Every structure is written in structure tokens, then in C-alpha cells.
PDB file of C-alpha atoms in Angstrom:
ATOM      1  CA  UNK A  13     147.899  84.476  47.017  1.00 92.00           C
ATOM      2  CA  UNK A  14     145.384  86.487  49.025  1.00 90.00           C
ATOM      3  CA  UNK A  15     144.916  88.490  52.192  1.00 89.00           C
ATOM      4  CA  UNK A  16     141.632  89.320  53.928  1.00 88.00           C
ATOM      5  CA  UNK A  17     141.241  92.704  55.610  1.00 85.00           C
ATOM      6  CA  UNK A  18     141.153  92.451  59.391  1.00 78.00           C
ATOM      7  CA  UNK A  19     141.377  89.574  61.817  1.00 79.00           C
ATOM      8  CA  UNK A  20     139.187  87.190  63.762  1.00 74.00           C
ATOM      9  CA  UNK A  21     136.182  85.125  62.778  1.00 77.00           C
ATOM     10  CA  UNK A  22     134.801  87.774  60.418  1.00 77.00           C
ATOM     11  CA  UNK A  23     138.021  87.641  58.367  1.00 80.00           C
ATOM     12  CA  UNK A  24     137.986  83.834  58.438  1.00 84.00           C
ATOM     13  CA  UNK A  25     134.423  83.855  57.090  1.00 84.00           C
ATOM     14  CA  UNK A  26     135.449  86.091  54.182  1.00 86.00           C
ATOM     15  CA  UNK A  27     138.442  83.848  53.476  1.00 88.00           C
ATOM     16  CA  UNK A  28     136.192  80.773  53.347  1.00 89.00           C
ATOM     17  CA  UNK A  29     133.829  82.571  50.954  1.00 90.00           C
ATOM     18  CA  UNK A  30     136.697  83.349  48.566  1.00 90.00           C
ATOM     19  CA  UNK A  31     138.277  79.894  48.822  1.00 90.00           C
ATOM     20  CA  UNK A  32     134.964  78.157  48.180  1.00 90.00           C
ATOM     21  CA  UNK A  33     134.272  80.368  45.197  1.00 91.00           C
ATOM     22  CA  UNK A  34     137.789  79.818  43.841  1.00 92.00           C
ATOM     23  CA  UNK A  35     137.467  76.036  44.040  1.00 92.00           C
ATOM     24  CA  UNK A  36     134.294  76.164  41.971  1.00 91.00           C
ATOM     25  CA  UNK A  37     135.079  78.995  39.556  1.00 92.00           C
ATOM     26  CA  UNK A  38     138.615  77.838  38.702  1.00 91.00           C
ATOM     27  CA  UNK A  39     137.065  74.821  36.950  1.00 91.00           C
ATOM     28  CA  UNK A  40     134.274  76.785  35.284  1.00 93.00           C
ATOM     29  CA  UNK A  41     135.820  80.083  34.169  1.00 94.00           C
ATOM     30  CA  UNK A  42     137.992  79.948  31.022  1.00 93.00           C
ATOM     31  CA  UNK A  43     139.734  83.296  31.703  1.00 93.00           C
ATOM     32  CA  UNK A  44     141.443  84.945  34.661  1.00 93.00           C
ATOM     33  CA  UNK A  45     139.108  87.917  34.250  1.00 93.00           C
ATOM     34  CA  UNK A  46     136.079  85.650  34.630  1.00 94.00           C
ATOM     35  CA  UNK A  47     137.666  84.022  37.669  1.00 95.00           C
ATOM     36  CA  UNK A  48     138.320  87.384  39.333  1.00 95.00           C
ATOM     37  CA  UNK A  49     134.737  88.496  38.586  1.00 94.00           C
ATOM     38  CA  UNK A  50     133.424  85.337  40.269  1.00 95.00           C
ATOM     39  CA  UNK A  51     135.646  85.880  43.308  1.00 94.00           C
ATOM     40  CA  UNK A  52     134.584  89.510  43.596  1.00 95.00           C
ATOM     41  CA  UNK A  53     130.913  88.479  43.429  1.00 94.00           C
ATOM     42  CA  UNK A  54     131.490  85.981  46.249  1.00 93.00           C
ATOM     43  CA  UNK A  55     132.933  88.704  48.497  1.00 93.00           C
ATOM     44  CA  UNK A  56     130.034  91.048  47.655  1.00 92.00           C
ATOM     45  CA  UNK A  57     127.536  88.281  48.535  1.00 92.00           C
ATOM     46  CA  UNK A  58     129.391  87.491  51.752  1.00 89.00           C
ATOM     47  CA  UNK A  59     129.478  91.187  52.714  1.00 86.00           C
ATOM     48  CA  UNK A  60     125.748  91.498  52.062  1.00 89.00           C
ATOM     49  CA  UNK A  61     125.108  88.541  54.349  1.00 87.00           C
ATOM     50  CA  UNK A  62     127.308  89.776  57.211  1.00 81.00           C
ATOM     51  CA  UNK A  63     125.991  93.348  56.932  1.00 81.00           C
ATOM     52  CA  UNK A  64     122.459  92.042  57.606  1.00 86.00           C
ATOM     53  CA  UNK A  65     123.819  90.523  60.832  1.00 83.00           C
ATOM     54  CA  UNK A  66     125.447  93.824  61.774  1.00 79.00           C
ATOM     55  CA  UNK A  67     129.034  92.654  61.166  1.00 79.00           C
ATOM     56  CA  UNK A  68     131.690  94.630  59.320  1.00 78.00           C
ATOM     57  CA  UNK A  69     132.172  94.147  55.598  1.00 81.00           C
ATOM     58  CA  UNK A  70     135.614  93.018  54.370  1.00 87.00           C
ATOM     59  CA  UNK A  71     137.688  93.314  51.257  1.00 90.00           C
ATOM     60  CA  UNK A  72     140.283  90.830  50.018  1.00 93.00           C
ATOM     61  CA  UNK A  73     143.486  91.552  48.140  1.00 93.00           C
ATOM     62  CA  UNK A  74     144.542  88.787  45.758  1.00 95.00           C
ATOM     63  CA  UNK A  75     147.174  88.016  43.176  1.00 96.00           C
ATOM     64  CA  UNK A  76     145.798  85.460  40.708  1.00 95.00           C
ATOM     65  CA  UNK A  77     148.372  83.651  38.572  1.00 95.00           C
ATOM     66  CA  UNK A  78     148.146  81.225  35.682  1.00 94.00           C
ATOM     67  CA  UNK A  79     151.505  79.636  34.841  1.00 92.00           C
ATOM     68  CA  UNK A  80     151.679  78.627  31.182  1.00 90.00           C
ATOM     69  CA  UNK A  81     154.305  75.882  31.020  1.00 85.00           C
ATOM     70  CA  UNK A  82     154.283  75.696  27.218  1.00 85.00           C
ATOM     71  CA  UNK A  83     155.027  79.415  26.784  1.00 89.00           C
ATOM     72  CA  UNK A  84     157.283  79.877  29.845  1.00 91.00           C
ATOM     73  CA  UNK A  85     155.142  82.778  30.991  1.00 94.00           C
ATOM     74  CA  UNK A  86     152.701  83.868  33.659  1.00 95.00           C
ATOM     75  CA  UNK A  87     149.354  85.540  33.144  1.00 96.00           C
ATOM     76  CA  UNK A  88     148.392  87.496  36.264  1.00 96.00           C
ATOM     77  CA  UNK A  89     145.749  89.804  37.692  1.00 96.00           C
ATOM     78  CA  UNK A  90     146.610  91.878  40.742  1.00 96.00           C
ATOM     79  CA  UNK A  91     143.657  93.014  42.848  1.00 94.00           C
ATOM     80  CA  UNK A  92     145.340  95.377  45.297  1.00 92.00           C
ATOM     81  CA  UNK A  93     147.888  92.810  46.460  1.00 94.00           C
ATOM     82  CA  UNK A  94     151.651  92.963  47.011  1.00 93.00           C
ATOM     83  CA  UNK A  95     153.195  92.480  43.530  1.00 94.00           C
ATOM     84  CA  UNK A  96     155.250  89.387  42.729  1.00 96.00           C
ATOM     85  CA  UNK A  97     159.026  89.428  42.455  1.00 95.00           C
ATOM     86  CA  UNK A  98     160.834  87.438  39.762  1.00 95.00           C
ATOM     87  CA  UNK A  99     164.281  86.293  40.858  1.00 90.00           C
ATOM     88  CA  UNK A 100     167.135  84.760  38.935  1.00 86.00           C
ATOM     89  CA  UNK A 101     170.722  84.161  40.052  1.00 77.00           C
ATOM     90  CA  UNK A 102     171.723  87.808  39.532  1.00 80.00           C
ATOM     91  CA  UNK A 103     168.677  90.049  39.612  1.00 85.00           C
ATOM     92  CA  UNK A 104     165.236  90.781  41.004  1.00 90.00           C
ATOM     93  CA  UNK A 105     162.447  92.167  38.832  1.00 92.00           C
ATOM     94  CA  UNK A 106     158.981  93.315  39.826  1.00 94.00           C
ATOM     95  CA  UNK A 107     156.910  92.458  36.740  1.00 93.00           C
ATOM     96  CA  UNK A 108     154.824  95.418  35.546  1.00 90.00           C
ATOM     97  CA  UNK A 109     151.238  94.599  36.500  1.00 92.00           C
ATOM     98  CA  UNK A 110     148.359  97.000  36.901  1.00 90.00           C
ATOM     99  CA  UNK A 111     146.909  96.917  40.402  1.00 89.00           C
ATOM    100  CA  UNK A 112     143.131  96.769  40.406  1.00 90.00           C
ATOM    101  CA  UNK A 113     140.618  97.098  43.211  1.00 93.00           C
ATOM    102  CA  UNK A 114     140.541  94.452  45.943  1.00 94.00           C
ATOM    103  CA  UNK A 115     137.782  91.851  45.831  1.00 93.00           C
ATOM    104  CA  UNK A 116     134.569  93.294  47.204  1.00 92.00           C
ATOM    105  CA  UNK A 117     135.389  96.788  45.911  1.00 91.00           C
ATOM    106  CA  UNK A 118     135.438  96.214  42.131  1.00 87.00           C
ATOM    107  CA  UNK A 119     132.182  98.146  41.667  1.00 86.00           C
ATOM    108  CA  UNK A 120     133.980 101.267  42.904  1.00 85.00           C
ATOM    109  CA  UNK A 121     136.831 100.985  40.380  1.00 84.00           C
ATOM    110  CA  UNK A 122     136.925 103.126  37.258  1.00 80.00           C
ATOM    111  CA  UNK A 123     138.353 100.225  35.212  1.00 83.00           C
ATOM    112  CA  UNK A 124     137.926  96.453  35.544  1.00 81.00           C
ATOM    113  CA  UNK A 125     140.889  94.313  36.573  1.00 83.00           C
ATOM    114  CA  UNK A 126     143.031  93.462  33.573  1.00 86.00           C
ATOM    115  CA  UNK A 127     145.491  90.615  33.125  1.00 93.00           C
ATOM    116  CA  UNK A 128     149.161  91.163  32.452  1.00 95.00           C
ATOM    117  CA  UNK A 129     151.811  88.751  31.201  1.00 95.00           C
ATOM    118  CA  UNK A 130     155.462  88.277  31.981  1.00 95.00           C
ATOM    119  CA  UNK A 131     158.145  85.720  31.154  1.00 94.00           C
ATOM    120  CA  UNK A 132     158.905  82.945  33.628  1.00 94.00           C
ATOM    121  CA  UNK A 133     161.950  81.169  32.169  1.00 92.00           C
ATOM    122  CA  UNK A 134     163.844  78.213  33.573  1.00 90.00           C
ATOM    123  CA  UNK A 135     166.241  79.045  36.382  1.00 88.00           C
ATOM    124  CA  UNK A 136     163.979  81.721  37.884  1.00 90.00           C
ATOM    125  CA  UNK A 137     161.670  81.849  40.892  1.00 90.00           C
ATOM    126  CA  UNK A 138     158.552  83.826  41.720  1.00 94.00           C
ATOM    127  CA  UNK A 139     158.299  85.239  45.222  1.00 94.00           C
ATOM    128  CA  UNK A 140     154.745  85.849  46.439  1.00 95.00           C
ATOM    129  CA  UNK A 141     154.012  87.421  49.806  1.00 94.00           C
ATOM    130  CA  UNK A 142     151.353  89.194  51.816  1.00 92.00           C
ATOM    131  CA  UNK A 143     151.711  92.683  53.258  1.00 90.00           C
ATOM    132  CA  UNK A 144     152.347  91.145  56.669  1.00 87.00           C
ATOM    133  CA  UNK A 145     155.961  90.876  55.507  1.00 91.00           C
ATOM    134  CA  UNK A 146     156.317  94.261  53.814  1.00 89.00           C
ATOM    135  CA  UNK A 147     154.568  96.088  56.654  1.00 88.00           C
ATOM    136  CA  UNK A 148     156.725  94.596  59.419  1.00 89.00           C
ATOM    137  CA  UNK A 149     158.301  97.545  61.235  1.00 89.00           C
ATOM    138  CA  UNK A 150     161.527  98.176  63.080  1.00 88.00           C
ATOM    139  CA  UNK A 151     161.481  99.912  66.459  1.00 86.00           C
ATOM    140  CA  UNK A 152     161.879 103.291  64.700  1.00 88.00           C
ATOM    141  CA  UNK A 153     158.773 102.618  62.583  1.00 87.00           C
ATOM    142  CA  UNK A 154     160.621 101.873  59.311  1.00 91.00           C
ATOM    143  CA  UNK A 155     159.004  99.209  57.132  1.00 93.00           C
ATOM    144  CA  UNK A 156     160.845  95.992  56.275  1.00 91.00           C
ATOM    145  CA  UNK A 157     162.923  96.759  53.143  1.00 93.00           C
ATOM    146  CA  UNK A 158     161.954  93.731  51.063  1.00 92.00           C
ATOM    147  CA  UNK A 159     163.239  95.099  47.743  1.00 91.00           C
ATOM    148  CA  UNK A 160     166.612  95.963  49.291  1.00 89.00           C
ATOM    149  CA  UNK A 161     166.927  92.556  50.978  1.00 88.00           C
ATOM    150  CA  UNK A 162     166.157  90.775  47.710  1.00 89.00           C
ATOM    151  CA  UNK A 163     168.559  92.945  45.694  1.00 85.00           C
ATOM    152  CA  UNK A 164     171.394  92.381  48.187  1.00 80.00           C
ATOM    153  CA  UNK A 165     170.435  89.134  49.910  1.00 74.00           C
ATOM    154  CA  UNK A 166     173.558  88.801  52.031  1.00 72.00           C
ATOM    155  CA  UNK A 167     172.963  85.687  54.130  1.00 70.00           C
ATOM    156  CA  UNK A 168     169.434  85.042  52.817  1.00 72.00           C
ATOM    157  CA  UNK A 169     169.668  81.707  50.990  1.00 72.00           C
ATOM    158  CA  UNK A 170     167.442  81.614  47.919  1.00 71.00           C
ATOM    159  CA  UNK A 171     167.078  77.860  48.332  1.00 75.00           C
ATOM    160  CA  UNK A 172     164.902  78.429  51.415  1.00 85.00           C
ATOM    161  CA  UNK A 173     163.785  82.000  50.846  1.00 88.00           C
ATOM    162  CA  UNK A 174     160.371  81.903  52.593  1.00 91.00           C
ATOM    163  CA  UNK A 175     161.886  80.738  55.887  1.00 90.00           C
ATOM    164  CA  UNK A 176     164.861  83.075  55.543  1.00 89.00           C
ATOM    165  CA  UNK A 177     162.680  86.141  54.832  1.00 91.00           C
ATOM    166  CA  UNK A 178     160.338  85.342  57.703  1.00 90.00           C
ATOM    167  CA  UNK A 179     163.248  85.016  60.146  1.00 90.00           C
ATOM    168  CA  UNK A 180     164.889  88.157  58.745  1.00 89.00           C
ATOM    169  CA  UNK A 181     161.671  90.186  59.136  1.00 90.00           C
ATOM    170  CA  UNK A 182     161.315  89.026  62.744  1.00 88.00           C
ATOM    171  CA  UNK A 183     164.928  89.991  63.471  1.00 89.00           C
ATOM    172  CA  UNK A 184     164.361  93.363  61.767  1.00 89.00           C
ATOM    173  CA  UNK A 185     161.246  94.066  63.831  1.00 87.00           C
ATOM    174  CA  UNK A 186     162.903  92.919  67.066  1.00 83.00           C
ATOM    175  CA  UNK A 187     160.543  93.210  70.020  1.00 73.00           C
ATOM    176  CA  UNK A 188     158.035  94.901  67.722  1.00 61.00           C
ATOM    177  CA  UNK A 189     157.658  91.567  65.902  1.00 59.00           C
ATOM    178  CA  UNK A 190     155.157  91.468  63.015  1.00 55.00           C
ATOM    179  CA  UNK A 191     151.580  91.707  64.221  1.00 66.00           C
ATOM    180  CA  UNK A 192     149.961  90.834  60.903  1.00 74.00           C
ATOM    181  CA  UNK A 193     149.829  87.339  59.472  1.00 81.00           C
ATOM    182  CA  UNK A 194     152.657  86.632  57.054  1.00 87.00           C
ATOM    183  CA  UNK A 195     152.459  84.323  54.046  1.00 90.00           C
ATOM    184  CA  UNK A 196     155.470  83.779  51.791  1.00 93.00           C
ATOM    185  CA  UNK A 197     155.587  81.398  48.835  1.00 93.00           C
ATOM    186  CA  UNK A 198     158.166  80.724  46.146  1.00 92.00           C
ATOM    187  CA  UNK A 199     157.430  79.026  42.858  1.00 91.00           C
ATOM    188  CA  UNK A 200     160.726  77.878  41.365  1.00 87.00           C
ATOM    189  CA  UNK A 201     161.248  76.948  37.751  1.00 84.00           C
ATOM    190  CA  UNK A 202     164.557  75.077  37.657  1.00 72.00           C
ATOM    191  CA  UNK A 203     164.114  73.628  34.184  1.00 66.00           C
ATOM    192  CA  UNK A 204     160.798  72.815  32.543  1.00 59.00           C
ATOM    193  CA  UNK A 205     158.602  72.303  35.605  1.00 55.00           C
ATOM    194  CA  UNK A 206     157.565  74.377  38.642  1.00 57.00           C
ATOM    195  CA  UNK A 207     158.123  73.458  42.250  1.00 59.00           C
ATOM    196  CA  UNK A 208     156.642  75.067  45.355  1.00 64.00           C
ATOM    197  CA  UNK A 209     158.467  75.845  48.575  1.00 58.00           C
TER     198      UNK A 209
END
């Protein structure tokens, strides 16, 4: 899951740079750390190219996940992105992951991005989202309370959580509807396999 800083064609160009690099490096790099290094290098190269044309440089927040089916766990690296939420029938957990520098800014970080691990057992779901959801604001300026809505879901059905959260955020923001792009993804693990919604 990723989110490029800004909007317009410049942001689209940065997104294409990262996606192209991901498609190549995911097959070549044996570790998540190597994959993140390759993605960061692609953003740095892209920024160098656009800076020569006089365009603004961009950074990209990403959450890179590797789901290990055999071990029922996830290995993850968070590069400045909204953290994942792990949901079961009764609780919501935000797995403890270090948050590193966004792609394009790794050279400024004191420490390199490091992977973390957390359990992903059957009967749970991972919720992944961009900050377009968490930064949706009500008329009084209050941010959308994602953690509260997940802890006490009320009428938010977990079976169709992305749609329900998107509609709930729009209702929360009212006429000040979200201005940022919103991406919401769930990865459900009902038994031994993962499904996307």
C-alpha cells in the first residue's frame, strides 16, 4: 500500500516510477529490506530527473508486506505510512512496527528501514489504508476517528469494511468531504488462505 505526496501529473509520474520498480525488484530482491532499498532508489532517480526539468520532488509513503502462509505471520516494513490494523471478531490491534522514512527520503534517516513481524492467524483480517481516510475532517476540523470506529464498529459491517469505512468517512466529513484520495484494502484470512476485498 502506498501514497505519493501531492496531486496531479507529477504525483502520477512518481507513482509510475515506484510501481515499475516494484514489479522488477519484487522478483529480484530476496528480502523486504532489499526491496525497499530498490524502491527508494527509484524515487531518488525520478526526483533527480524531474528536478532537472524544474518540477517539484516527491516522496512516497509505503507499507510493504510479505504474508508467510506457512508461518501464519506477516513480515512488514513501514516507510512513513499509516500502520496496518489487525482485526478479529472481538478486537483491533495495531501491530508494533517501526516507522521509517518515506521513499525518496531514506538518505536523511538516522537508521535504515527495518522489518517487523506479527502473527496473522486464521479468522483475522488486515486493514490497510492511506491517510486520505485518517485525515478526513468533520466541519469542526476533527480528524476521522478510525481507531474508535474500528473498536466500536456499530453499523460498520466487517464483511465489507472498505466500502463501509469510505461511506462512514464521507458522512463524517459531511460537506467537507475528503479532499485527498482514499485507498482502503482488507486482506482476510478465514482459514488457511488469504482473500482480498
